Tab-separated table of C-alpha atoms in Angstrom:
chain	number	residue	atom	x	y	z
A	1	UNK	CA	16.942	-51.350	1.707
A	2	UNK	CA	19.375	-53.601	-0.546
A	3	UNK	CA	22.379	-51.781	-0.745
A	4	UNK	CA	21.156	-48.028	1.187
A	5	UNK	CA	22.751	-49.064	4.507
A	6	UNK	CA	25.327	-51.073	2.945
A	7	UNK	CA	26.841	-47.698	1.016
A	8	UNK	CA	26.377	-45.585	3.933
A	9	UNK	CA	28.704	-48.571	5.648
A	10	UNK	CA	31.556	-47.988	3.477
A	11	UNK	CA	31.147	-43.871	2.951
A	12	UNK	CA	31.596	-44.222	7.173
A	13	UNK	CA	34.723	-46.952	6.429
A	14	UNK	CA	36.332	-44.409	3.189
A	15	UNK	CA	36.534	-41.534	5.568
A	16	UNK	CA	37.831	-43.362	8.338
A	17	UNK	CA	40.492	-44.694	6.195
A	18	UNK	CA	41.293	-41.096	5.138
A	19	UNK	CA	41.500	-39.880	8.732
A	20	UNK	CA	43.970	-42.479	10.511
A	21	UNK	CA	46.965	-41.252	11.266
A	22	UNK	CA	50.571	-43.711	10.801
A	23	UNK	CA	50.736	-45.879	13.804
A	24	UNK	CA	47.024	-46.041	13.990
A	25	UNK	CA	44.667	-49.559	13.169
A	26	UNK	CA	41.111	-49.646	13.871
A	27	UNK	CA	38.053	-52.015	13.543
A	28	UNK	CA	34.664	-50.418	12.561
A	29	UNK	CA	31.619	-52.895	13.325
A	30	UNK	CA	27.983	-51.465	12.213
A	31	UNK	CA	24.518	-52.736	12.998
A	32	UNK	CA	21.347	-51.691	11.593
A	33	UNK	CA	18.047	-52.536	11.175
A	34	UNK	CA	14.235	-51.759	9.999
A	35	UNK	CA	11.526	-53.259	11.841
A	36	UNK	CA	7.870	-53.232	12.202
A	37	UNK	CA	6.867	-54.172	15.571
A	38	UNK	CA	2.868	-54.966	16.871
A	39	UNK	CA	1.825	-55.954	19.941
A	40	UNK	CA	-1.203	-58.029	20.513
A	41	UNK	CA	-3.809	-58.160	23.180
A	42	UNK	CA	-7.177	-60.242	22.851
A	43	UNK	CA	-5.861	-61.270	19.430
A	44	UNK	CA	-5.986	-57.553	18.476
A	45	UNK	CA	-3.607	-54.973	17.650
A	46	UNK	CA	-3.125	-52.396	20.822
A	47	UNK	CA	0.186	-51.057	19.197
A	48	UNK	CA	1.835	-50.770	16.158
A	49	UNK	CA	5.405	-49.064	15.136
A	50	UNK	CA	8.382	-48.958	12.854
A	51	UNK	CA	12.166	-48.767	13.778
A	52	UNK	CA	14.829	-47.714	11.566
A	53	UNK	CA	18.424	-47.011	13.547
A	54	UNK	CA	22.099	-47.770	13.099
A	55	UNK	CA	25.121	-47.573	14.605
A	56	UNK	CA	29.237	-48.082	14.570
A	57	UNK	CA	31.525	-49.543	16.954
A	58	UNK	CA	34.551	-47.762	16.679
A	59	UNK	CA	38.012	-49.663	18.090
A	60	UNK	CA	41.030	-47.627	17.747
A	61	UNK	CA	44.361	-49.532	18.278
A	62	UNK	CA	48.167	-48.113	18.502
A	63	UNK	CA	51.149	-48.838	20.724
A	64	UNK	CA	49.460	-52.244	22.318
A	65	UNK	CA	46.562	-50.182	23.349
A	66	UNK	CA	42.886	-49.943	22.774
A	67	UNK	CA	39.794	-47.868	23.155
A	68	UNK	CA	36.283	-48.641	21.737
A	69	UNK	CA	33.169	-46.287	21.345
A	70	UNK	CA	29.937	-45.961	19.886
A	71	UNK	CA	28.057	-44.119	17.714
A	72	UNK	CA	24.740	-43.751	17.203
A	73	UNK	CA	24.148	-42.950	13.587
A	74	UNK	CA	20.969	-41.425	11.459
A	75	UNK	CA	19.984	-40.649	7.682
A	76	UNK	CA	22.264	-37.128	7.218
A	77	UNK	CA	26.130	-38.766	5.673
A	78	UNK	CA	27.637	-35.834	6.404
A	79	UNK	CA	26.776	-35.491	10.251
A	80	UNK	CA	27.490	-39.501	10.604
A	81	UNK	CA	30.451	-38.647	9.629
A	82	UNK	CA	31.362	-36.045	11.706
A	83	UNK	CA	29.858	-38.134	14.855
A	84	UNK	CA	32.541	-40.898	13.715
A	85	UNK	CA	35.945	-38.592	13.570
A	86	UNK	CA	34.668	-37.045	16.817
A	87	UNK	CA	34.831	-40.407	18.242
A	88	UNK	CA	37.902	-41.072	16.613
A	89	UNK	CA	39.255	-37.592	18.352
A	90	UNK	CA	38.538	-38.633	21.683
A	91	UNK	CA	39.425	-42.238	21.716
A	92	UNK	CA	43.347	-40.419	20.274
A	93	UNK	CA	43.014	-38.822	23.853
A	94	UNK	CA	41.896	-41.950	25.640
A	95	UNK	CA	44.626	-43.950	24.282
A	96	UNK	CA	48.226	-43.052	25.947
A	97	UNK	CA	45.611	-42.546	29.229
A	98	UNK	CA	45.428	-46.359	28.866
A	99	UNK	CA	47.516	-49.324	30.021
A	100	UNK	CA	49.030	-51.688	27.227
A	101	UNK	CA	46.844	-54.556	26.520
A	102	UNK	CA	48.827	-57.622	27.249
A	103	UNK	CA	45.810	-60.165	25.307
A	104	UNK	CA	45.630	-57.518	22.584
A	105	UNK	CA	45.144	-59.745	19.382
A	106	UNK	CA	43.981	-57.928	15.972
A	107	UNK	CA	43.525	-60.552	13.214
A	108	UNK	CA	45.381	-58.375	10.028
A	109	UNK	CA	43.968	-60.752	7.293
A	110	UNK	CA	42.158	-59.251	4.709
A	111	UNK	CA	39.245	-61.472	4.325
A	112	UNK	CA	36.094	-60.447	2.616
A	113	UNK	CA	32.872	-62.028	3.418
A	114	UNK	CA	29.397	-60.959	1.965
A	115	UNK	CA	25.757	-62.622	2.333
A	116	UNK	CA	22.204	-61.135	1.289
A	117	UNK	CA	19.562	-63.129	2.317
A	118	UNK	CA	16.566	-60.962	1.079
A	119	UNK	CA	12.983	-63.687	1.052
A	120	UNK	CA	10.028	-62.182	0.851
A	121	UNK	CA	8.455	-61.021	4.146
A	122	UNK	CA	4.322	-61.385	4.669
A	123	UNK	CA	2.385	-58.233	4.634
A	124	UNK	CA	0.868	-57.409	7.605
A	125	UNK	CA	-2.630	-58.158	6.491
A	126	UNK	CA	-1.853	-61.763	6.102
A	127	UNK	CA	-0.617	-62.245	9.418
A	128	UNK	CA	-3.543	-60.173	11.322
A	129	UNK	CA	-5.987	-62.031	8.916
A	130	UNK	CA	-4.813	-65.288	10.167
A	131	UNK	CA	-4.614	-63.978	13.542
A	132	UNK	CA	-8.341	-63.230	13.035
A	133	UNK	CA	-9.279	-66.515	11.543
A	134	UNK	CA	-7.192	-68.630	13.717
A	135	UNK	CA	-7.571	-67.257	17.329
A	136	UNK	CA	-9.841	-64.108	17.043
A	137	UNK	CA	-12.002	-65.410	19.783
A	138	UNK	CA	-9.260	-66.304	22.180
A	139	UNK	CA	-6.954	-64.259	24.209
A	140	UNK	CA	-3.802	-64.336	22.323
A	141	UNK	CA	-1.357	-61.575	23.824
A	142	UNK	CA	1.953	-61.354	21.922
A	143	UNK	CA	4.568	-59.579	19.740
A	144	UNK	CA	5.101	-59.706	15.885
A	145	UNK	CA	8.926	-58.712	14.894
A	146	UNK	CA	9.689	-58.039	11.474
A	147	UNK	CA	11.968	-56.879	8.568
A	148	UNK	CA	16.148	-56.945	7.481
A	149	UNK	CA	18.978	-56.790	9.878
A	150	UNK	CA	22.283	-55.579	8.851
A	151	UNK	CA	25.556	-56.200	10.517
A	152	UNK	CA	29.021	-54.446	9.304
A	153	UNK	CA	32.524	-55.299	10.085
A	154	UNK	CA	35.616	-53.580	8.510
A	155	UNK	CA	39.183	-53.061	9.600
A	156	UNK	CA	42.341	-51.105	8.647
A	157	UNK	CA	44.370	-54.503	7.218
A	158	UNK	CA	41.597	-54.037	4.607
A	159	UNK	CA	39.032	-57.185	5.881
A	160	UNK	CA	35.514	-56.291	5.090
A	161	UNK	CA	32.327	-57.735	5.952
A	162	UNK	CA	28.797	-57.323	5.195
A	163	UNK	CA	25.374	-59.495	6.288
A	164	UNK	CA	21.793	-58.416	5.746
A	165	UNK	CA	18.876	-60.701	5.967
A	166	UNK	CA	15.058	-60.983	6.797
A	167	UNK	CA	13.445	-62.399	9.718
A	168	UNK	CA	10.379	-62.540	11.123
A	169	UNK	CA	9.254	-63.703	14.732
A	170	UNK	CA	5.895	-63.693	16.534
A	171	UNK	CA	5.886	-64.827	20.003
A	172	UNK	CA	2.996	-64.852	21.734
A	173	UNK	CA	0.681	-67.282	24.496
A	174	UNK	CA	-2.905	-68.272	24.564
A	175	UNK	CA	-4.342	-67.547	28.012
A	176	UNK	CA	-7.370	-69.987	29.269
A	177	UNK	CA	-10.089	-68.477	31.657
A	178	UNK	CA	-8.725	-69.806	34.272
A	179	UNK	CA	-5.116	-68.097	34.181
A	180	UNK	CA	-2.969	-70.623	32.499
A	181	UNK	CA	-1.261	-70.543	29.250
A	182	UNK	CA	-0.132	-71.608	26.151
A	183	UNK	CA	3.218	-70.190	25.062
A	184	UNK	CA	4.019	-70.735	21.251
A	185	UNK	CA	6.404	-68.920	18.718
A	186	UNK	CA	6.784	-69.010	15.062
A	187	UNK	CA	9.826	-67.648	13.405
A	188	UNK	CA	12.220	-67.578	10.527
A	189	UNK	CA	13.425	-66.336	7.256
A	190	UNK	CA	11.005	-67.903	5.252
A	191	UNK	CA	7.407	-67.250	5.287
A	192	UNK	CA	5.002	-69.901	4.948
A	193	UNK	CA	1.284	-68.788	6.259
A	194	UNK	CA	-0.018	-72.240	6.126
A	195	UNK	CA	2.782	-73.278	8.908
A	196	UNK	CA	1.829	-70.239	11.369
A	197	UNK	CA	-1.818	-71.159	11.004
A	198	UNK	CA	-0.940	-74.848	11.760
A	199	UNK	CA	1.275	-73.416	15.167
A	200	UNK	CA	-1.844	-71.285	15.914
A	201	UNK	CA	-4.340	-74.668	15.813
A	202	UNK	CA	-1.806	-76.696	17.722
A	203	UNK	CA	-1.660	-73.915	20.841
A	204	UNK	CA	-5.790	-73.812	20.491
A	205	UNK	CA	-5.593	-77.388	21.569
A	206	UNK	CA	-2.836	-77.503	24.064
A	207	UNK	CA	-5.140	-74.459	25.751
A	208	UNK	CA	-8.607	-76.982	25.679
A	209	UNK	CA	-6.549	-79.422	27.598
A	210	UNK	CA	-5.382	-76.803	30.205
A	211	UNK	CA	-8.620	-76.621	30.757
A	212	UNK	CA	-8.862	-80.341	32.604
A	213	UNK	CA	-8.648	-80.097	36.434
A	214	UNK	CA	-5.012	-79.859	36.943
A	215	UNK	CA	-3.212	-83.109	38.398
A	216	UNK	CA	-0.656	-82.865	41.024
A	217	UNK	CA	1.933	-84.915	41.193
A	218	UNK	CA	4.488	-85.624	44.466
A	219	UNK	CA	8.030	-85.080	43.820
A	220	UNK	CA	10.093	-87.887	42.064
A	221	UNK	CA	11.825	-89.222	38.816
A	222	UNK	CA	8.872	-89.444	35.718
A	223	UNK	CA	9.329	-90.528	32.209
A	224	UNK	CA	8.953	-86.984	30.233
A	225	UNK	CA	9.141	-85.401	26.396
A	226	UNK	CA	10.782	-81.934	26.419
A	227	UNK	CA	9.693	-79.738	23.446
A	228	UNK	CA	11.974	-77.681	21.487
A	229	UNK	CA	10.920	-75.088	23.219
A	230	UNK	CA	11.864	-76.706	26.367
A	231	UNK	CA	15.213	-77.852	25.007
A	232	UNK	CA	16.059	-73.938	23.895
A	233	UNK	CA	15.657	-73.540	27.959
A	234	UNK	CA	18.419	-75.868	28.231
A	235	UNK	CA	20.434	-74.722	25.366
A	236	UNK	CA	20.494	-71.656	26.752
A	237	UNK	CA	21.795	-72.370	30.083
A	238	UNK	CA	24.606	-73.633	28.007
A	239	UNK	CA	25.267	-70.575	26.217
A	240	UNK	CA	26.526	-69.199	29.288
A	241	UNK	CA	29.743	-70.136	28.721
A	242	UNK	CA	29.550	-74.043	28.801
A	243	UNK	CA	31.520	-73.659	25.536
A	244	UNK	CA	33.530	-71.201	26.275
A	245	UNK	CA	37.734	-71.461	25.760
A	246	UNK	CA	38.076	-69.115	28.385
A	247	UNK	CA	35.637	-70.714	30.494
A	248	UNK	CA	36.725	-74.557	30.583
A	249	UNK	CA	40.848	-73.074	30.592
A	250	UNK	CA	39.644	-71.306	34.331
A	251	UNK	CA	37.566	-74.033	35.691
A	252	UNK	CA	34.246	-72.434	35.246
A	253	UNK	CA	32.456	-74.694	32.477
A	254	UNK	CA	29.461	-76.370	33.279
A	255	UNK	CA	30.592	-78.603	30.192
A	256	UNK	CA	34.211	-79.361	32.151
A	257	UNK	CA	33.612	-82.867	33.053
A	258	UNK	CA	33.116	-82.834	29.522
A	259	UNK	CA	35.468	-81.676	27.840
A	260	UNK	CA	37.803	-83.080	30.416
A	261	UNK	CA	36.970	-86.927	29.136
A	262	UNK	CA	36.097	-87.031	32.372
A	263	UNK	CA	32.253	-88.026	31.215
A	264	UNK	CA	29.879	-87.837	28.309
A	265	UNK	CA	26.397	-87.645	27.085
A	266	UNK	CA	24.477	-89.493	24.925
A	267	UNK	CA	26.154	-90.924	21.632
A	268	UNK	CA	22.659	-89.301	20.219
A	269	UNK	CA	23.972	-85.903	21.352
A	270	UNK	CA	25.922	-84.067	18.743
A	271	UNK	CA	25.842	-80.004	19.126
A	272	UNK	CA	27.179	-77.710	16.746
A	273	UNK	CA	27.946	-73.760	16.206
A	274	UNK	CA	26.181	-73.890	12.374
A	275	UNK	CA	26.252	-70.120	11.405
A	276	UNK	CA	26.197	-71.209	7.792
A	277	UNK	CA	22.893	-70.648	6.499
A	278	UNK	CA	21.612	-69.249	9.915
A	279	UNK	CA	20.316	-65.475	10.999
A	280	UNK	CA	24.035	-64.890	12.135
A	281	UNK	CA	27.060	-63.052	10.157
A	282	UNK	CA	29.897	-65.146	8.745
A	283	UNK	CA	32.034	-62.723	11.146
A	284	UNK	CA	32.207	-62.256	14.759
A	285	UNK	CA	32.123	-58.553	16.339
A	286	UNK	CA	35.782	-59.378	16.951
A	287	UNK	CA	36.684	-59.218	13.468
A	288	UNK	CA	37.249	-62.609	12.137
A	289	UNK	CA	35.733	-64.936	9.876
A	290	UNK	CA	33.327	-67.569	11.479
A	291	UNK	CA	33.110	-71.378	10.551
A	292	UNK	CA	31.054	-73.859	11.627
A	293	UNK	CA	32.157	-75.643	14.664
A	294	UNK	CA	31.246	-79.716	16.242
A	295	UNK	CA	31.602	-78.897	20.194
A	296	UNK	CA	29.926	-81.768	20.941
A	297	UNK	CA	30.273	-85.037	18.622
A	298	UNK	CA	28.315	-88.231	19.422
A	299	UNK	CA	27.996	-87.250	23.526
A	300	UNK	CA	32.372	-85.946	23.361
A	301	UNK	CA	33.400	-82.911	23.819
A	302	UNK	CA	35.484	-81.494	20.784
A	303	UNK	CA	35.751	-78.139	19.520
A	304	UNK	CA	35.189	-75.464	21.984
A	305	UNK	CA	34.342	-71.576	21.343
A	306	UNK	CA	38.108	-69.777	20.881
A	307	UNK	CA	37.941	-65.767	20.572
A	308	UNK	CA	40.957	-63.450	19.609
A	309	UNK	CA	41.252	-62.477	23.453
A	310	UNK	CA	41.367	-66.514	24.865
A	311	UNK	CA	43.899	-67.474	22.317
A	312	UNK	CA	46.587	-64.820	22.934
A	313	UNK	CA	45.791	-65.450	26.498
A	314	UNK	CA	45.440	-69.462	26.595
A	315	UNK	CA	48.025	-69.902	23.736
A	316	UNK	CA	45.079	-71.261	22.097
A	317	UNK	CA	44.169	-70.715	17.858
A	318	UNK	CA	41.209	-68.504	17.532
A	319	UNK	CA	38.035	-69.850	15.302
A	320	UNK	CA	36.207	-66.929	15.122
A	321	UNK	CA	34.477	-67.031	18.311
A	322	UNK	CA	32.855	-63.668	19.647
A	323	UNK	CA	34.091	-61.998	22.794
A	324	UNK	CA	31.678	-63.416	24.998
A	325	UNK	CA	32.593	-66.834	23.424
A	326	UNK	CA	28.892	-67.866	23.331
A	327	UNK	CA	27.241	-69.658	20.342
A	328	UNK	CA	25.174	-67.679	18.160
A	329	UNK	CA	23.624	-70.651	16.097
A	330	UNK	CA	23.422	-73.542	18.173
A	331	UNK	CA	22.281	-76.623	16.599
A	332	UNK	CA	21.520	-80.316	18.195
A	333	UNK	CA	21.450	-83.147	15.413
A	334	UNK	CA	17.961	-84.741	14.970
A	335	UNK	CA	17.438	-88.199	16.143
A	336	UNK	CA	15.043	-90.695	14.991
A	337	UNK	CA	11.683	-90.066	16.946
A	338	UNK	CA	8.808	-88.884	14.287
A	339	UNK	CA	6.451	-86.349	16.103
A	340	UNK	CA	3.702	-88.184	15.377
A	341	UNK	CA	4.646	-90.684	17.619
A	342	UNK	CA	5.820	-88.567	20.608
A	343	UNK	CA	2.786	-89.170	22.277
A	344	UNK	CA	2.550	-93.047	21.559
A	345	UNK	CA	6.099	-93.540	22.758
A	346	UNK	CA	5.792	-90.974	25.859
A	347	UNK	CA	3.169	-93.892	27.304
A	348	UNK	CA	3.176	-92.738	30.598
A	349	UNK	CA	4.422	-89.583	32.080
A	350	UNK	CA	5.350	-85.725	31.230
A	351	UNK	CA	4.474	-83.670	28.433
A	352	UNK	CA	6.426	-80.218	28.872
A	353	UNK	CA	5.932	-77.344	26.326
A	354	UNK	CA	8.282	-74.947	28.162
A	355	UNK	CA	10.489	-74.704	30.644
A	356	UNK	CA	10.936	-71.639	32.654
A	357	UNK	CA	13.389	-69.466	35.613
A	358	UNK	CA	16.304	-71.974	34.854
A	359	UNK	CA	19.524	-71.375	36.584
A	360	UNK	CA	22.166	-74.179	37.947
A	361	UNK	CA	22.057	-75.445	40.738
A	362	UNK	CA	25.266	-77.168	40.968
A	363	UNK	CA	27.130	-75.693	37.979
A	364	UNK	CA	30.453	-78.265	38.107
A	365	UNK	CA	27.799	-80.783	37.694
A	366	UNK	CA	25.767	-79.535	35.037
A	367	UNK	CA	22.811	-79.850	37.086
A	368	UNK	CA	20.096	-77.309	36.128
A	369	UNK	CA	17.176	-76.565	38.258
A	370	UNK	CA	13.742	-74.448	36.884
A	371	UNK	CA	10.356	-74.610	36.807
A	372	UNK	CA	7.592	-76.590	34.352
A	373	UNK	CA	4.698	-73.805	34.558
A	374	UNK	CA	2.309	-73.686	31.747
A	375	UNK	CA	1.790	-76.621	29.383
A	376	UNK	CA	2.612	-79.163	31.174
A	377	UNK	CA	0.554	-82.247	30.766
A	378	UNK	CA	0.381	-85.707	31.770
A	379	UNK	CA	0.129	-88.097	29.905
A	380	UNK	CA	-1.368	-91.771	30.399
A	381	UNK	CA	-1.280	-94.452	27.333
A	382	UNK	CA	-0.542	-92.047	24.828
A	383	UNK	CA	-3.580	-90.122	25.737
A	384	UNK	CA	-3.456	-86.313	27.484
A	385	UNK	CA	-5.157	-86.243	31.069
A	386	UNK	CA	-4.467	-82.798	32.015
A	387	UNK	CA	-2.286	-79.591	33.040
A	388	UNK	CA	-0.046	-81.008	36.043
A	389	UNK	CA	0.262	-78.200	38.010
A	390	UNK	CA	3.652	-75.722	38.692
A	391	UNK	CA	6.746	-78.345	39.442
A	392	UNK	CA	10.890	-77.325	39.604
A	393	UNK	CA	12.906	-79.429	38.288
A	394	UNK	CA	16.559	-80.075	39.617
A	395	UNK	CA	19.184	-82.358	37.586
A	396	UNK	CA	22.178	-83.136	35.639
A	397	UNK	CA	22.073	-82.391	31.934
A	398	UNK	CA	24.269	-85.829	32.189
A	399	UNK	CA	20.898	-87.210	32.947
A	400	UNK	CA	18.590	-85.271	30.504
A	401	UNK	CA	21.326	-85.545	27.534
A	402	UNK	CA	23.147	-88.629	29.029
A	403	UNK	CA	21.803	-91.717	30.647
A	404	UNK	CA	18.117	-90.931	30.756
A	405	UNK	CA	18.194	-89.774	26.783
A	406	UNK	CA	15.916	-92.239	25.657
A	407	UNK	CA	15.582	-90.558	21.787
A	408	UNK	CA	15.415	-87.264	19.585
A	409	UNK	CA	12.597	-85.750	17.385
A	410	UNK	CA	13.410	-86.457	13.756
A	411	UNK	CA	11.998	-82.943	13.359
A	412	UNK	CA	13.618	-80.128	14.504
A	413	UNK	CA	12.319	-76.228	15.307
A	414	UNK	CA	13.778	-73.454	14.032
A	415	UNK	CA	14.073	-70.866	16.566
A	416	UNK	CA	14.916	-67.202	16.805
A	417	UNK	CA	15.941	-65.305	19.498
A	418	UNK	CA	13.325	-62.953	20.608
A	419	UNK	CA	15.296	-60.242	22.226
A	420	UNK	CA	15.210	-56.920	21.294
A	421	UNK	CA	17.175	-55.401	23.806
A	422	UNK	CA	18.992	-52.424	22.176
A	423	UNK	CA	18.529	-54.054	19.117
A	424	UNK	CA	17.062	-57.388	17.497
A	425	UNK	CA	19.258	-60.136	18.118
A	426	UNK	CA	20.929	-62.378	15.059
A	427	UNK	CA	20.860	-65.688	17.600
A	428	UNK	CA	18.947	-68.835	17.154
A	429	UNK	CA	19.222	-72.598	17.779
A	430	UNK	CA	17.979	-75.302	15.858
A	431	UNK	CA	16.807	-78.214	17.915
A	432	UNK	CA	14.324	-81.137	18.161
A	433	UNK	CA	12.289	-82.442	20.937
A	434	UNK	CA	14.089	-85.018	23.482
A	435	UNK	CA	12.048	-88.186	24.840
A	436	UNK	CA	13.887	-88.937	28.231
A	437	UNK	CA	13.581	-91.713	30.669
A	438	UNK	CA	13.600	-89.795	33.691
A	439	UNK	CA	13.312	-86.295	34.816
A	440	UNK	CA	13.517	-85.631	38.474
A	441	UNK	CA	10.548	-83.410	39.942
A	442	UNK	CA	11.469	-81.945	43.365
A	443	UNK	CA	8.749	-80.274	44.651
């Protein structure tokens, strides 16, 4: 797959650049990707599949207007082609139907960006045979998510794009007789069997502990350690916008305190947008280049997520955000907690492997509300009791990330975004475990 989707990429872009018409600019963004998919149930394989699908995002511009389409694409050149100037044909009549744009922003550079990040992916027989050997005799349901993802950007001011990399991701939980769970998830770009059979003997022993008669506890602030897992919860609830130039310029930031200098988190706390080296393009769907960006240095807010759109509107200068102005490799700074010691510095109080349902609660306050579910122990002198059973959470991430931040793994996890909805996703976050002084339980 080296270069086959990358030609048919620019055979679409050489024909649209022979069918534009003076006056006319467009963007062409392309996506594609080959996957091979298996879900698991029992720790065997109930169904396997590959996908192989493209397709362009076609902007045409003239006059201060715009109108975007999409095409879904296949393996005959010729009828691609024809799909993309019938597009083209009906966006020409769209257009003068169309108010003028008064954000409209095109970036006219021509900037040329190109990454292939080709590692070797495992066959399928390693993975099921460590499946087997690992967790044959437990009930492991999950997915397994594999092979290279292309992503295409191109423009009539002659910028040009191209990313195409492996990835592989297997989510999946351990489920105990008696209905709980053990989520777990290993992913990434590198294959290394010895590491997933390592994640698989770690979940075998979270699941012996769940089954312990589970310990309730009444609501109230505990001493806790939040997995990366956990953290990705949080991370995530922080995607949504928190960032975002739009966002903080209308009021609407759960970060605005923030960014405001009106308070801070943690000197511990340093987030960045790293798309260097990550799953992610060095280009946003926009059109322009991406850098790497600190948003949050030492517990201050700094740089914040700028796309094309926010900066004509905000008089702002655009850094290559996407339209949604979300981060698409999020990355927290390690601190100096070795994960051998979690436990042994925990003492007393939560263990939490996941967090789940998370939504805000009091959004101008950062203060985030979900549940703990599975995998949630507690912990007594360093030493595992039991599952505590099903508690929500409700506070401030100035709490979690701010006062109550006791200390950060030294280690940090990799992890992929597991969606697959339309497509597989490019996202990720890179993030280590947090050790916190208090978490409050509500009920």
């Amino acid at each position: 797959m080296s270069t086959v989707y990358q030609q048919r990429f620019e055979s679409l872009l050489d024909s649209l650049n022979a069918a534009v018409q003076p006056g006319e600019q467009f963007t062409l963004g392309y996506s594609a990707e080959q996957s091979q998919f298996v879900r698991f149930n029992h720790a065997k394989v109930r169904q396997a599949g590959l996908v192989s699908q493209a397709s362009a995002q076609l902007r045409l511009v003239r006059d201060g207007r715009q109108a975007e389409q999409q095409v879904t694409l296949g393996d005959d050149a010729e009828l691609d082609r024809q799909r993309l100037h019938d597009a083209l044909a009906q966006l020409r009549q769209t257009l003068p139907l169309l108010p003028v744009d008064p954000y409209l922003s095109l970036d006219e550079s021509a900037w040329h960006s190109h990454s292939l990040l080709e590692p070797p992916l495992p066959e399928l027989d390693e993975v099921l045979a460590l499946i087997e050997r690992e967790a044959g005799d437990l009930d492991l349901v999950g997915i397994y998510a594999a092979g290279p993802i292309c992503r295409g950007f191109a423009s009539s001011f002659g910028a040009f794009g191209w990313h195409q990399a492996n990835s592989f991701n297997i989510d999946w939980s351990l489920f105990h007789a008696n209905g709980q769970a053990v989520k777990a998830n290993y992913a990434g770009q590198s294959w290394r069997g010895d590491k997933f059979a390592k994640r698989l003997r770690q979940a075998r022993e979270q699941l012996e502990h769940l089954g312990r008669p589970a310990i309730t506890l009444k609501p109230g602030t505990y001493r806790a350690y939040l997995a990366p897992a956990a953290m990705d919860e949080i991370a995530g609830m922080l995607c949504w916008g928190a960032f975002s130039a739009q966002s903080l310029a209308t009021g609407n930031s759960a970060l605005q305190r923030l960014y405001n200098g009106d308070a801070r988190l943690s000197p511990l706390v340093s987030f960045s947008e790293q798309v260097s080296g990550s799953l992610s393009p060095a280009f946003s769907d926009e059109g322009s280049p991406r850098r790497d960006l600190l948003l949050i240095g030492e517990g201050r807010g700094l740089e914040r997520l700028v796309s094309a759109r926010s900066a004509a509107e905000f008089k702002l200068v655009a850094n290559g955000a996407d339209s949604h102005e979300s981060p698409c490799a999020l990355s927290l700074a390690p601190g100096n907690l070795p994960s051998a010691q979690i436990l042994e510095r925990l003492g007393t109080g939560l263990y939490i492997s996941n967090l789940w349902y998370l939504n805000y609660s009091d959004l101008p306050a950062a203060r985030m509300t979900g549940l703990t579910r599975f995998a949630t122990f507690w912990v007594e002198n360093g030493r595992i009791q039991g599952p505590v059973s099903t508690m929500r959470f409700d506070d401030s991430l100035y709490n979690l990330l701010g006062s109550q931040l006791e200390d950060l793994t030294q280690e940090r996890e990799m992890i992929l975004s597991t969606s697959t909805y339309g497509q597989r996703s490019t996202g990720s976050s890179h993030l280590p475990g947090a050790l916190v002084k208090g978490l409050t339980l509500t009920l």
